[in-house]
Tab-separated table of C-alpha atoms and ligand atoms in Angstrom:
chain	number	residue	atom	x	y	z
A	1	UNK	CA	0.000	0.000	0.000
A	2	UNK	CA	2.481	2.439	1.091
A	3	UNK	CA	6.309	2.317	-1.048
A	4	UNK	CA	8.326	1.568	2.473
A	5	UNK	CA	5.246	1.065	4.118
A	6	UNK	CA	4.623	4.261	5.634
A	7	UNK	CA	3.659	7.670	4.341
A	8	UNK	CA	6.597	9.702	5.366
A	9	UNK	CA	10.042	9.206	5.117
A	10	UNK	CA	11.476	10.799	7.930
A	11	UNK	CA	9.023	8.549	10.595
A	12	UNK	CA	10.224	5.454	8.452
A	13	UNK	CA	12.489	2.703	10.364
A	14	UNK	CA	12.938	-0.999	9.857
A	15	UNK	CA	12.328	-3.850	9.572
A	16	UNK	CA	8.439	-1.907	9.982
A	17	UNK	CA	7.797	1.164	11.758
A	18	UNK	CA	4.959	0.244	15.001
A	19	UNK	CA	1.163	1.277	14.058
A	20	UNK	CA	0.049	2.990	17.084
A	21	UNK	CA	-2.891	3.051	18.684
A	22	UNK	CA	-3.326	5.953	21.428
A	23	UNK	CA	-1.367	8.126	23.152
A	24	UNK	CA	-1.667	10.070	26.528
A	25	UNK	CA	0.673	12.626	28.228
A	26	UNK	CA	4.435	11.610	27.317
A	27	UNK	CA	2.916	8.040	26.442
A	28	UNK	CA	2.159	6.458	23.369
A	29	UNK	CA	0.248	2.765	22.912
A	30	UNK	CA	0.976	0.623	19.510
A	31	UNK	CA	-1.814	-1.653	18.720
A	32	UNK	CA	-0.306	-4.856	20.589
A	33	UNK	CA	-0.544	-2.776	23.452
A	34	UNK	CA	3.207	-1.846	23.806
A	35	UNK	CA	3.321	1.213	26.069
A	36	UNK	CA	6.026	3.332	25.119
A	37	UNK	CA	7.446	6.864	26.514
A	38	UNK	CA	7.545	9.638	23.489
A	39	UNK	CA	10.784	10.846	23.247
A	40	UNK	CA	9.982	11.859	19.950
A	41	UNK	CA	6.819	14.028	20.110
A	42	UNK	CA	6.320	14.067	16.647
A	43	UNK	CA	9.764	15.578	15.490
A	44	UNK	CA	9.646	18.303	18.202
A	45	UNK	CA	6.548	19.633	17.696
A	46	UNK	CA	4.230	18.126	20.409
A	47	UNK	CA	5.425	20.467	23.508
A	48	UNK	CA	2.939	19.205	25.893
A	49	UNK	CA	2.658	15.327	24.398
A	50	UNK	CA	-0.257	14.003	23.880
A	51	UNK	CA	-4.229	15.336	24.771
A	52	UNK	CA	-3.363	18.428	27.252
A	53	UNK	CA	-6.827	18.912	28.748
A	54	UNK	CA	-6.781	22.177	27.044
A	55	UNK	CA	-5.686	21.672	24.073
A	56	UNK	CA	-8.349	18.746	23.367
A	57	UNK	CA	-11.528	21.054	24.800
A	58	UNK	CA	-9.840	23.803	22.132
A	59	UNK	CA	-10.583	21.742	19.760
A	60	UNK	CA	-13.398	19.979	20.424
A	61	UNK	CA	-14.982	23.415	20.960
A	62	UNK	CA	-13.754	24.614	17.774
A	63	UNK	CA	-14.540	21.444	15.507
A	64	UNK	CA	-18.016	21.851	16.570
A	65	UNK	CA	-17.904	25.697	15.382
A	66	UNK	CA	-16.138	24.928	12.037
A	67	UNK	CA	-12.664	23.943	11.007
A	68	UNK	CA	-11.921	26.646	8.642
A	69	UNK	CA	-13.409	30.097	6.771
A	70	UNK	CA	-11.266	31.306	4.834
A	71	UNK	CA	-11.191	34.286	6.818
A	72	UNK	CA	-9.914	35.063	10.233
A	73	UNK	CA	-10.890	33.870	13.719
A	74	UNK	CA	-10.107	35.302	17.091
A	75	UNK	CA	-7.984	32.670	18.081
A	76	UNK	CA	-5.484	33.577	14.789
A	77	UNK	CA	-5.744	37.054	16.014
A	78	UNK	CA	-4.601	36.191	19.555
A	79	UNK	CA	-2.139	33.749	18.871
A	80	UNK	CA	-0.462	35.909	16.676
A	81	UNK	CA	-0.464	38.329	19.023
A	82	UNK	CA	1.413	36.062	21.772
A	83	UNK	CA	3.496	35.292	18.783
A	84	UNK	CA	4.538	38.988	18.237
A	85	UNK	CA	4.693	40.048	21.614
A	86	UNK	CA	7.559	37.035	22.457
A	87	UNK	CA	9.698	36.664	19.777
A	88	UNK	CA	12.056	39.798	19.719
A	89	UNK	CA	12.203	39.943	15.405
A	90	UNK	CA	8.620	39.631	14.736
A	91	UNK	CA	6.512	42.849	14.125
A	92	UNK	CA	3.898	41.099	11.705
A	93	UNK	CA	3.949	37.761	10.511
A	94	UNK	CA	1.648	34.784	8.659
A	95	UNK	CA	0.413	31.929	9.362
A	96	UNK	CA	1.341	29.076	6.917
A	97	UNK	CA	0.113	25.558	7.093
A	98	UNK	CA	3.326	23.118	7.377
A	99	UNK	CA	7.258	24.974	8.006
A	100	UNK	CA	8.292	23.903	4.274
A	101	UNK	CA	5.776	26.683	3.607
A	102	UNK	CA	6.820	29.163	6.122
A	103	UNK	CA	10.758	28.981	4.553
A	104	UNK	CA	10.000	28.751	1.063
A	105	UNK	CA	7.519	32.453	2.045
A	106	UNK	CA	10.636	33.875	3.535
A	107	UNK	CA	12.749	33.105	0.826
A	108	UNK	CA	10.241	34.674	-1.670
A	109	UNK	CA	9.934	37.390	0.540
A	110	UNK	CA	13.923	38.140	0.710
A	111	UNK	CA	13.866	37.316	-3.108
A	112	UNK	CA	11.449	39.925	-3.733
A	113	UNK	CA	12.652	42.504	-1.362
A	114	UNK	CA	16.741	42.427	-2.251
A	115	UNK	CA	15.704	41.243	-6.265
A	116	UNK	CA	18.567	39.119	-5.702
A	117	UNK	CA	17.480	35.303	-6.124
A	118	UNK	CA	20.371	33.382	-4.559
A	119	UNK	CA	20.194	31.731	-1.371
A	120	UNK	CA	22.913	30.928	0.945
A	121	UNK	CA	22.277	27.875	3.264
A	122	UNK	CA	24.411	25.592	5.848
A	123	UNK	CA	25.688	22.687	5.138
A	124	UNK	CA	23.694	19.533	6.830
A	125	UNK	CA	20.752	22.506	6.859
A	126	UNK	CA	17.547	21.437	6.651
A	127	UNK	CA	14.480	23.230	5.924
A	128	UNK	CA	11.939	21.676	4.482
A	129	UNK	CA	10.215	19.268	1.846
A	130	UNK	CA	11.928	21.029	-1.056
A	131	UNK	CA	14.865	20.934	-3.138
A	132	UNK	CA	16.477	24.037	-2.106
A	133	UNK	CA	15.766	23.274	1.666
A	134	UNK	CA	17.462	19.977	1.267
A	135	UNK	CA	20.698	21.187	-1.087
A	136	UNK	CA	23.601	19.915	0.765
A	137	UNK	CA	21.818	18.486	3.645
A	138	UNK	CA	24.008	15.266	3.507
A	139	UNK	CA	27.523	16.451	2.797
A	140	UNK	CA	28.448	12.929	0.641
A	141	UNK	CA	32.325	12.919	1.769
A	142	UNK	CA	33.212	11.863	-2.032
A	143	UNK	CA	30.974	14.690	-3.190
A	144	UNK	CA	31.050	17.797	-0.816
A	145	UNK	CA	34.532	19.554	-2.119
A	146	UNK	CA	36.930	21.548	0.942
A	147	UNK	CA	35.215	22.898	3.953
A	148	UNK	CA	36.097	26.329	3.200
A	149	UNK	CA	33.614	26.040	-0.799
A	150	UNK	CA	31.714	22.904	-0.327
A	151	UNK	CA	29.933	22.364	-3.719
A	152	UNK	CA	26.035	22.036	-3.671
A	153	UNK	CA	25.006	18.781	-3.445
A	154	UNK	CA	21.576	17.030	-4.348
A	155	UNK	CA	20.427	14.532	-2.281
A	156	UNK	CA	18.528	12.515	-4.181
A	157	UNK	CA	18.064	12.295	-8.204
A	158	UNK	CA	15.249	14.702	-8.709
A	159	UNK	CA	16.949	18.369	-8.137
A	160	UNK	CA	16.870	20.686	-11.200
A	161	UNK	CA	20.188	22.058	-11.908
A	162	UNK	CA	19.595	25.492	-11.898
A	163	UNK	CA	18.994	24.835	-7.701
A	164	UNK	CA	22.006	23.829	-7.093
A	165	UNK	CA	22.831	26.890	-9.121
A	166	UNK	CA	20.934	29.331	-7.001
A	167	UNK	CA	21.893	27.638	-3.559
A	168	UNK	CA	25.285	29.122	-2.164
A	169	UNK	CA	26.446	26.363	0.784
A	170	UNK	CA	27.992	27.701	3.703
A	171	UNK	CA	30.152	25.479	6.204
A	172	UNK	CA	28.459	25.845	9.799
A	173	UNK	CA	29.727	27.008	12.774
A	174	UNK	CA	32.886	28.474	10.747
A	175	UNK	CA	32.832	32.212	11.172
A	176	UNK	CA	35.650	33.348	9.164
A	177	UNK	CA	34.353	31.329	6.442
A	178	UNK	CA	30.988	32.198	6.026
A	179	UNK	CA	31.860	35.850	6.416
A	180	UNK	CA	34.368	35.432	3.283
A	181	UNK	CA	31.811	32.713	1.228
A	182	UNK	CA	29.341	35.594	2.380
A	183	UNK	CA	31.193	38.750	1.228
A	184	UNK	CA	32.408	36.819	-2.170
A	185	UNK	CA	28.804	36.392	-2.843
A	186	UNK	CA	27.604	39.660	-1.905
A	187	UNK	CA	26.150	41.174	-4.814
A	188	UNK	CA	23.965	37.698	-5.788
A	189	UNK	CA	22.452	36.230	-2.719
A	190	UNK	CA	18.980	37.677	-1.044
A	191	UNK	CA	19.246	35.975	2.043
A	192	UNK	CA	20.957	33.586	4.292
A	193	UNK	CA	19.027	30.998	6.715
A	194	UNK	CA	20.156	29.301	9.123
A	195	UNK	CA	18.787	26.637	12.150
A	196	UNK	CA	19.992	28.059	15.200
A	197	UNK	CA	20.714	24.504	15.813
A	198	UNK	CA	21.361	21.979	13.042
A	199	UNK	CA	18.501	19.904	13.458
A	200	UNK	CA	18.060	16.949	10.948
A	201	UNK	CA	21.850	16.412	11.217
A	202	UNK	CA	22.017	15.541	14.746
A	203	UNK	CA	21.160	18.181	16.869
A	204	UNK	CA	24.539	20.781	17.086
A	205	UNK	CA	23.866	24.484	18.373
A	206	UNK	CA	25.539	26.800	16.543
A	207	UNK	CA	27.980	29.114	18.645
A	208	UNK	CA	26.831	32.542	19.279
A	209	UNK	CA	29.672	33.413	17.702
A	210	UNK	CA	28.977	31.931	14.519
A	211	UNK	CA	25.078	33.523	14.712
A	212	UNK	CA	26.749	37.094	15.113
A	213	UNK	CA	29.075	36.501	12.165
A	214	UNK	CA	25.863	35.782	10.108
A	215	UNK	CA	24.273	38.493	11.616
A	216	UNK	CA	27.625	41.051	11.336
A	217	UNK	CA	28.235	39.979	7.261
A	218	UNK	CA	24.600	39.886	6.100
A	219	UNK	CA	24.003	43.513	7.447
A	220	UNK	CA	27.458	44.769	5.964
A	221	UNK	CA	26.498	43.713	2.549
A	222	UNK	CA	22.524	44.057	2.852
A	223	UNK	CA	21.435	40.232	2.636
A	224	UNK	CA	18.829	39.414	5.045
A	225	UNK	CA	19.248	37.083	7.286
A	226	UNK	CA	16.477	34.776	8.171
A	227	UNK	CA	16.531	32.018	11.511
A	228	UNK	CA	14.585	28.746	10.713
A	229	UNK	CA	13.107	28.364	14.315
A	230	UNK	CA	10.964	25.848	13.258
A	231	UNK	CA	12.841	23.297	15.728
A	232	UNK	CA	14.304	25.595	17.727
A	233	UNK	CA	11.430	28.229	18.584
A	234	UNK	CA	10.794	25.731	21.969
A	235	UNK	CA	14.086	26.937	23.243
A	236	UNK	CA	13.089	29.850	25.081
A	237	UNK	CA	9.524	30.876	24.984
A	238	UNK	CA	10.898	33.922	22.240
A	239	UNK	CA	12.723	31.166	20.475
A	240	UNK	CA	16.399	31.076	20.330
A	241	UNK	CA	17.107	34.337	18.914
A	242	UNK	CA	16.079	35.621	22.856
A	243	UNK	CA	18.745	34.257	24.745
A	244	UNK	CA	21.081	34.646	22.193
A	245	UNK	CA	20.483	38.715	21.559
A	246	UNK	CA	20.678	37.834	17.701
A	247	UNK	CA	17.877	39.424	15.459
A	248	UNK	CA	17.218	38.210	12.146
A	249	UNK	CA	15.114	39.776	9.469
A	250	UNK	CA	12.881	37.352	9.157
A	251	UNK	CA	11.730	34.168	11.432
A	252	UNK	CA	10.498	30.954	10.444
A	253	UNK	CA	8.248	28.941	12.371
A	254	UNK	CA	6.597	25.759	12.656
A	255	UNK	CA	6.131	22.790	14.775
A	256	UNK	CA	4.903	23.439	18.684
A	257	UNK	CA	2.967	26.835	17.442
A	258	UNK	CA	0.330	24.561	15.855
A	259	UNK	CA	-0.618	22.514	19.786
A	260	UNK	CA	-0.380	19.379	17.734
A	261	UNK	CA	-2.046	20.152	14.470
A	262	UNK	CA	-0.092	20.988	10.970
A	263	UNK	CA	1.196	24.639	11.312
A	264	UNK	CA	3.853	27.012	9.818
A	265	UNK	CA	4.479	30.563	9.998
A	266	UNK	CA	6.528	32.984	9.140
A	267	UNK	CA	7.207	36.191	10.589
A	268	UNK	CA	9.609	38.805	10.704
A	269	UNK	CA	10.090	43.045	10.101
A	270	UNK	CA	6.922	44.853	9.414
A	271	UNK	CA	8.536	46.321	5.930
A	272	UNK	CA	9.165	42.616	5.291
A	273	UNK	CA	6.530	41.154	6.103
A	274	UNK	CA	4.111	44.121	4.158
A	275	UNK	CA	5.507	42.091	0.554
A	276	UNK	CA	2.783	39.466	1.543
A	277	UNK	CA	-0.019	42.628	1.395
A	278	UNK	CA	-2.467	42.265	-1.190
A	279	UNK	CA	-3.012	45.897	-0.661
A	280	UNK	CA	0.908	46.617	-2.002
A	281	UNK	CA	1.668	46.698	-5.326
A	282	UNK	CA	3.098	43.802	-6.732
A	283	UNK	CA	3.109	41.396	-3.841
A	284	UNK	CA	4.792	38.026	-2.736
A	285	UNK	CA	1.660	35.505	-3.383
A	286	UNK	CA	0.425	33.691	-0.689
A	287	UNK	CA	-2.520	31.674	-0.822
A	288	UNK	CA	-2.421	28.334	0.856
A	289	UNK	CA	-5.723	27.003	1.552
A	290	UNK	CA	-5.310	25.547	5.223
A	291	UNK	CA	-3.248	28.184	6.625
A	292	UNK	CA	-4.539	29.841	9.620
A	293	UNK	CA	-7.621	27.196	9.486
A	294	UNK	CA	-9.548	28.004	13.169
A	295	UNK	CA	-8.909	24.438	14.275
A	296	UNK	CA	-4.760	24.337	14.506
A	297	UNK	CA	-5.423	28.112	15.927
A	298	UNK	CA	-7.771	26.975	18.628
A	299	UNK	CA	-4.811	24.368	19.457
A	300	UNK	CA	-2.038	26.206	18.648
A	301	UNK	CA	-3.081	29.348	20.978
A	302	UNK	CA	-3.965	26.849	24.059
A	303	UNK	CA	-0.386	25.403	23.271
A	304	UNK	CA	1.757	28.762	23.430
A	305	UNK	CA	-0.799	30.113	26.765
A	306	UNK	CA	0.622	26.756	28.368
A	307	UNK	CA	3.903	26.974	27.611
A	308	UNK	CA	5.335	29.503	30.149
A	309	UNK	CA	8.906	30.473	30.470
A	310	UNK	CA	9.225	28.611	33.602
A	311	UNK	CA	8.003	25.274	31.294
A	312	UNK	CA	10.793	25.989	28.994
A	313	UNK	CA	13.472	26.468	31.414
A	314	UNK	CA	11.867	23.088	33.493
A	315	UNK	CA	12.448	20.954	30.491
A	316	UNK	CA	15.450	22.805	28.885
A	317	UNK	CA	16.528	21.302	32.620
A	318	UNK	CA	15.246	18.097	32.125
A	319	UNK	CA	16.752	17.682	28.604
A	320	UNK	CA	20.613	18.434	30.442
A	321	UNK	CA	19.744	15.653	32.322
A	322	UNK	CA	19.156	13.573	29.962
A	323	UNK	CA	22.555	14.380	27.749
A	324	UNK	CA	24.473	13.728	31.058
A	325	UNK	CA	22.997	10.674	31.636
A	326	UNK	CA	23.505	9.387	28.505
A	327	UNK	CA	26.917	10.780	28.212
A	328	UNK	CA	27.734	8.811	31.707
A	329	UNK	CA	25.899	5.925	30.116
A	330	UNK	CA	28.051	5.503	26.924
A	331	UNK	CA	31.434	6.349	29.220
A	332	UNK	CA	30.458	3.816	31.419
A	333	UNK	CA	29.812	1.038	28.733
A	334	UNK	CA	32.918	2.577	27.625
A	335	UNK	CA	31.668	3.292	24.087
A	336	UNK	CA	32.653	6.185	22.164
A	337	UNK	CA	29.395	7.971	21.820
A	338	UNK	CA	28.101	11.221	22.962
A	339	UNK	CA	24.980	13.295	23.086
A	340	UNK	CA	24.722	16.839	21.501
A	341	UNK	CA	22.202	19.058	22.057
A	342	UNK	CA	20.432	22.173	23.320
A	343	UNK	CA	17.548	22.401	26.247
A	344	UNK	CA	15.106	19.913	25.129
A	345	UNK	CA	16.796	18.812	22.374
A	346	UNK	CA	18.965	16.073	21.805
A	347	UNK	CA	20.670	13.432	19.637
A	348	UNK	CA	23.071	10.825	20.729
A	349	UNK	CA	26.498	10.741	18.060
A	350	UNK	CA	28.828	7.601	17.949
A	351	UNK	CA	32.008	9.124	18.564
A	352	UNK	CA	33.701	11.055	21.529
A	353	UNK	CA	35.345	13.874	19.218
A	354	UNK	CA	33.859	17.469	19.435
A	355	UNK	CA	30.687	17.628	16.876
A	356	UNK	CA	30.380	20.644	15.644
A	357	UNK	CA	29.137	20.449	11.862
A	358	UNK	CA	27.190	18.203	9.752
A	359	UNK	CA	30.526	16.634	8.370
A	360	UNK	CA	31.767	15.457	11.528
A	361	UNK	CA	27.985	14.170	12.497
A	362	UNK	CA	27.847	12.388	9.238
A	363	UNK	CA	31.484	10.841	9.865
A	364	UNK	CA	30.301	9.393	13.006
A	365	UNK	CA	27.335	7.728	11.811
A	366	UNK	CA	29.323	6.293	8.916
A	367	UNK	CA	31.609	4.590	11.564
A	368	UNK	CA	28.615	3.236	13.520
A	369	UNK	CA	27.443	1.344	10.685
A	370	UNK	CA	24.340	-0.342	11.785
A	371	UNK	CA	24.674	0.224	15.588
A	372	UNK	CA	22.286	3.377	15.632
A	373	UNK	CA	19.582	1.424	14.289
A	374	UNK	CA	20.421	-1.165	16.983
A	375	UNK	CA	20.016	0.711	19.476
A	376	UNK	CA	17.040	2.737	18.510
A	377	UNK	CA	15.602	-0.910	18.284
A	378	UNK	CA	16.581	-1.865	21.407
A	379	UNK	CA	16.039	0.940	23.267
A	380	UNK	CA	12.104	0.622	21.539
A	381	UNK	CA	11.908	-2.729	22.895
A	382	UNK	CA	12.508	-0.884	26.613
A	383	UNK	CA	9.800	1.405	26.177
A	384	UNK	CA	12.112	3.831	24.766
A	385	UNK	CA	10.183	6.042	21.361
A	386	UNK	CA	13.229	8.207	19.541
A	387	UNK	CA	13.652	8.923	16.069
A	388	UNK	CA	15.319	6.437	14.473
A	389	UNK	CA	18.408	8.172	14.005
A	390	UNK	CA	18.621	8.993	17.929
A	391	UNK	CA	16.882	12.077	17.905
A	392	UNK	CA	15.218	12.662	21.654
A	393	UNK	CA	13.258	15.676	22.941
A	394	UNK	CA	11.370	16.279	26.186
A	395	UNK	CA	7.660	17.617	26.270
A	396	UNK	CA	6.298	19.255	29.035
A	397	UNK	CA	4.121	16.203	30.928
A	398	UNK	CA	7.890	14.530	31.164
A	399	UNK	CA	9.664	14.780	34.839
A	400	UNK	CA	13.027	13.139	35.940
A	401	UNK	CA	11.118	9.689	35.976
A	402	UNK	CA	11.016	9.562	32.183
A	403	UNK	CA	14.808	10.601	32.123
A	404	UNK	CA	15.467	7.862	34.610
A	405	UNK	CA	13.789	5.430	32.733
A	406	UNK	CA	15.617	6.088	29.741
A	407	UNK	CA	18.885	6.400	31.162
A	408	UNK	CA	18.408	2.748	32.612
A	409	UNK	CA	16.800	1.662	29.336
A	410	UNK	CA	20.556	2.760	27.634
A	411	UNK	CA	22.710	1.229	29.833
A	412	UNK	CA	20.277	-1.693	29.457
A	413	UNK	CA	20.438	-1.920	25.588
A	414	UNK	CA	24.605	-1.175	25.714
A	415	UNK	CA	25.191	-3.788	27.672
A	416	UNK	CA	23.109	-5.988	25.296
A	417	UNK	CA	24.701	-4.722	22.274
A	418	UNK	CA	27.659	-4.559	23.905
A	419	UNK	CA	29.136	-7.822	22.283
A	420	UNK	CA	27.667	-6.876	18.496
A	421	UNK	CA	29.510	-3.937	19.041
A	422	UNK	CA	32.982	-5.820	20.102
A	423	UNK	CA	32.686	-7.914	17.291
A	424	UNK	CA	31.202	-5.505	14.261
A	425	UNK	CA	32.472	-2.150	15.270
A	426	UNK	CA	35.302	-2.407	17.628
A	427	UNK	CA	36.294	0.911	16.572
A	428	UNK	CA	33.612	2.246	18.701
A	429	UNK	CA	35.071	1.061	21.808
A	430	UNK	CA	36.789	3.262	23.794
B	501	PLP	C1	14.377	23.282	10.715
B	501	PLP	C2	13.181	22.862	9.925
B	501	PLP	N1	12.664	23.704	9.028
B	501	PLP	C3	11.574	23.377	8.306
B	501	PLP	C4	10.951	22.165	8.475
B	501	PLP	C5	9.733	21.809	7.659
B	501	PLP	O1	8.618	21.749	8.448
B	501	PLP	P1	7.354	20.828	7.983
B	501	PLP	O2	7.768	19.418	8.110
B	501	PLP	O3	6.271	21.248	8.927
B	501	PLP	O4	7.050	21.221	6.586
B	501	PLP	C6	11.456	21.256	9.393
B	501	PLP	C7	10.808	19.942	9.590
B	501	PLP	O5	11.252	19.079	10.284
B	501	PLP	C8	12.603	21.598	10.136
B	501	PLP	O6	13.153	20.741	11.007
């Protein structure tokens, strides 16, 4: 029925991915009645799990009213509001209804505004279901050219040439780089975007440093510069441009803004953001048939009243704990893997080097060779739900139990892989 049998790549694993049943809280149930504790709340977007009280009577309450008008509700009017008033770059913004929509309307946007059409992105960046947001996102080591010009790189067969034309790759977390790819490129590219931490490729923050290089260039040669916060906007209640003091032009959002329910946004400077007026001459088009639909507002806006800064800092807490217990776990089992990470955010790496790009995250997942998917299995059969590549994040119903549990579920599953691992990958051993 489905080709891998499932409908989206990114949830697939083998040898099957688990049908599931119900969910509660940080739980989840698959239909054999397996519980399991959801470490991977739908790729970071389920803040507060599964069925928050509020969230459900939001949208029972609003189902019975309608799903969607075409026109706007109260609850789009308020969350954007909440949205406005706590993230530091945002004076006006849209609602979109998945993030691939909210990036590819800021890169219009920046296109449009600068009437340059290049875009400079990071390499192991990810930003969405389309080409350019995937260009480079696996840096193929037989492919990917020297750190300091890596070459733009398809990842799969069906890119169009002139993408990897118009996509300028940028090594992350390499400031004197980027500032001299950025000022080479100066008079071509509308924007740069960048993840304030490199999500799909295992979970590295970029160093403030880095962020203010971006920020320092792209103002000295009038390129915009535009944070993908889709992951990252659970950081801090203002995303992760707050506690960092960084202000980009233009914000992308997604994920934990929608309270469980497909979402997207973007948002960003008011003379921005006024391209997408239909009252302007010449706007950016945005239609989008879903977007703002009363139903994900309803959820999204009991979502964002819920989480509080104190719930951000709680399990920006709780996700510490769980890097250092995994980090003692691995040492212990004497295994060369780590966990990288930010707050609630996390992803476990098979070596003990410094990660600090997508290259060195890729290197260490070639050198694991099957032992990721091992242990994600494993793990799974402990009650343990990650991403299959060992992606973890906390959501708000978790408390040091979970983090317990899944400490003791790792040094469980090491000590059970322990002797594939002596005999397939003894490389990994410390
Ligand atoms: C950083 C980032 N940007 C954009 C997207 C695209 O969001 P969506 O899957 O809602 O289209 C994702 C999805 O995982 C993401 O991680």
């Amino acid at each position: 029925m489905f080709p891998g049998g499932d409908t989206r790549s990114s949830a697939h694993y083998g040898p099957y991915p688990l049908v599931m049943d119900r969910a509660a809280g940080c739980r989840m149930w698959d239909v054999d009645g397996n519980e399991l504790i959801d470490f991977m709340n739908n790729f970071t977007s389920l803040i507060h799990g599964h069925g928050h009280e509020d969230i459900v009577l939001a949208v029972q309450q609003q189902a019975a009213k309608g799903s969607a008008y075409a026109a706007p509700s109260m609850d789009q009017i308020e969350l954007a509001e909440l949205i406005v008033e706590r993230i530091p770059s945002i004076e006006q913004m849209r609602f979109t209804s998945s993030g691939t929509e909210g990036t590819t309307m800021a890169i219009r946007c920046a296109r449009a505004a600068t009437g340059r059409k290049k875009i400079m992105k990071m390499e192991g960046g990810y930003h969405g279901s389309f080409e350019l947001a995937e260009v480079s996102l696996v840096p193929f080591p037989d492919r990917r050219g020297p750190l300091n010009a890596p070459v733009s790189l398809p990842v799969d067969g069906s890119f169009p040439d002139n993408v990897l034309l118009d996509t300028i790759v940028c090594p992350y977390n390499e400031s004197d780089m980027a500032r001299e790819l950025i000022a080479r490129h100066a008079g071509e590219i509308a924007a740069v975007i960048v993840e304030p931490v490199l999500g799909s490729m295992g979970m590295i923050p970029a160093t403030p440093e880095f962020l203010g290089a971006l920020r320092e260039a792209s103002l000295a040669h009038d390129i915009l510069l535009i944070f993908d916060e889709v992951i990252t906007l659970r950081l801090d209640v203002g995303g992760a441009q707050t506690p960092l003091g960084i202000t980009p032009d233009l914000t992308c959002m997604g994920k934990i803004i929608g309270g469980g329910l497909p979402v997207g946004g973007v948002g960003g400077r008011r003379d921005l953001m006024q391209w997408f007026s239909p009252q302007r001459q010449q706007p950016v088009m945005h239609a989008s048939t879903f977007s703002g639909n009363a139903l994900t507002m309803a959820a999204g806006l009991a979502a964002m009243r819920h989480y509080t800064a104190a719930e951000a800092r709680r399990i920006n807490e709780l996700g510490d704990q769980l890097r250092e217990g995994f980090n003692r776990a691995f040492a212990q089992a004497g295994i060369a893997a780590q966990m990288t990470g930010a707050g609630s955010l996390s992803n476990v790496q098979f070596t003990s080097e410094p990660v600090h790009d997508a290259r060195d995250s890729l290197a260490a997942s070639m050198s694991a060779g099957h032992i990721p998917r091992l242990l994600h299995l494993a793990m799974m059969r402990r009650g343990v739900f990650s991403a299959a590549r060992l992606m973890y994040c906390i959501s708000t119903p978790m408390t040091s139990r979970e983090i317990d549990f899944a400490i003791t579920a790792l040094n469980e599953s090491l000590q059970e892989l322990r002797p594939y691992i002596e005999r397939e990958r003894p490389g990994l051993l410390l």
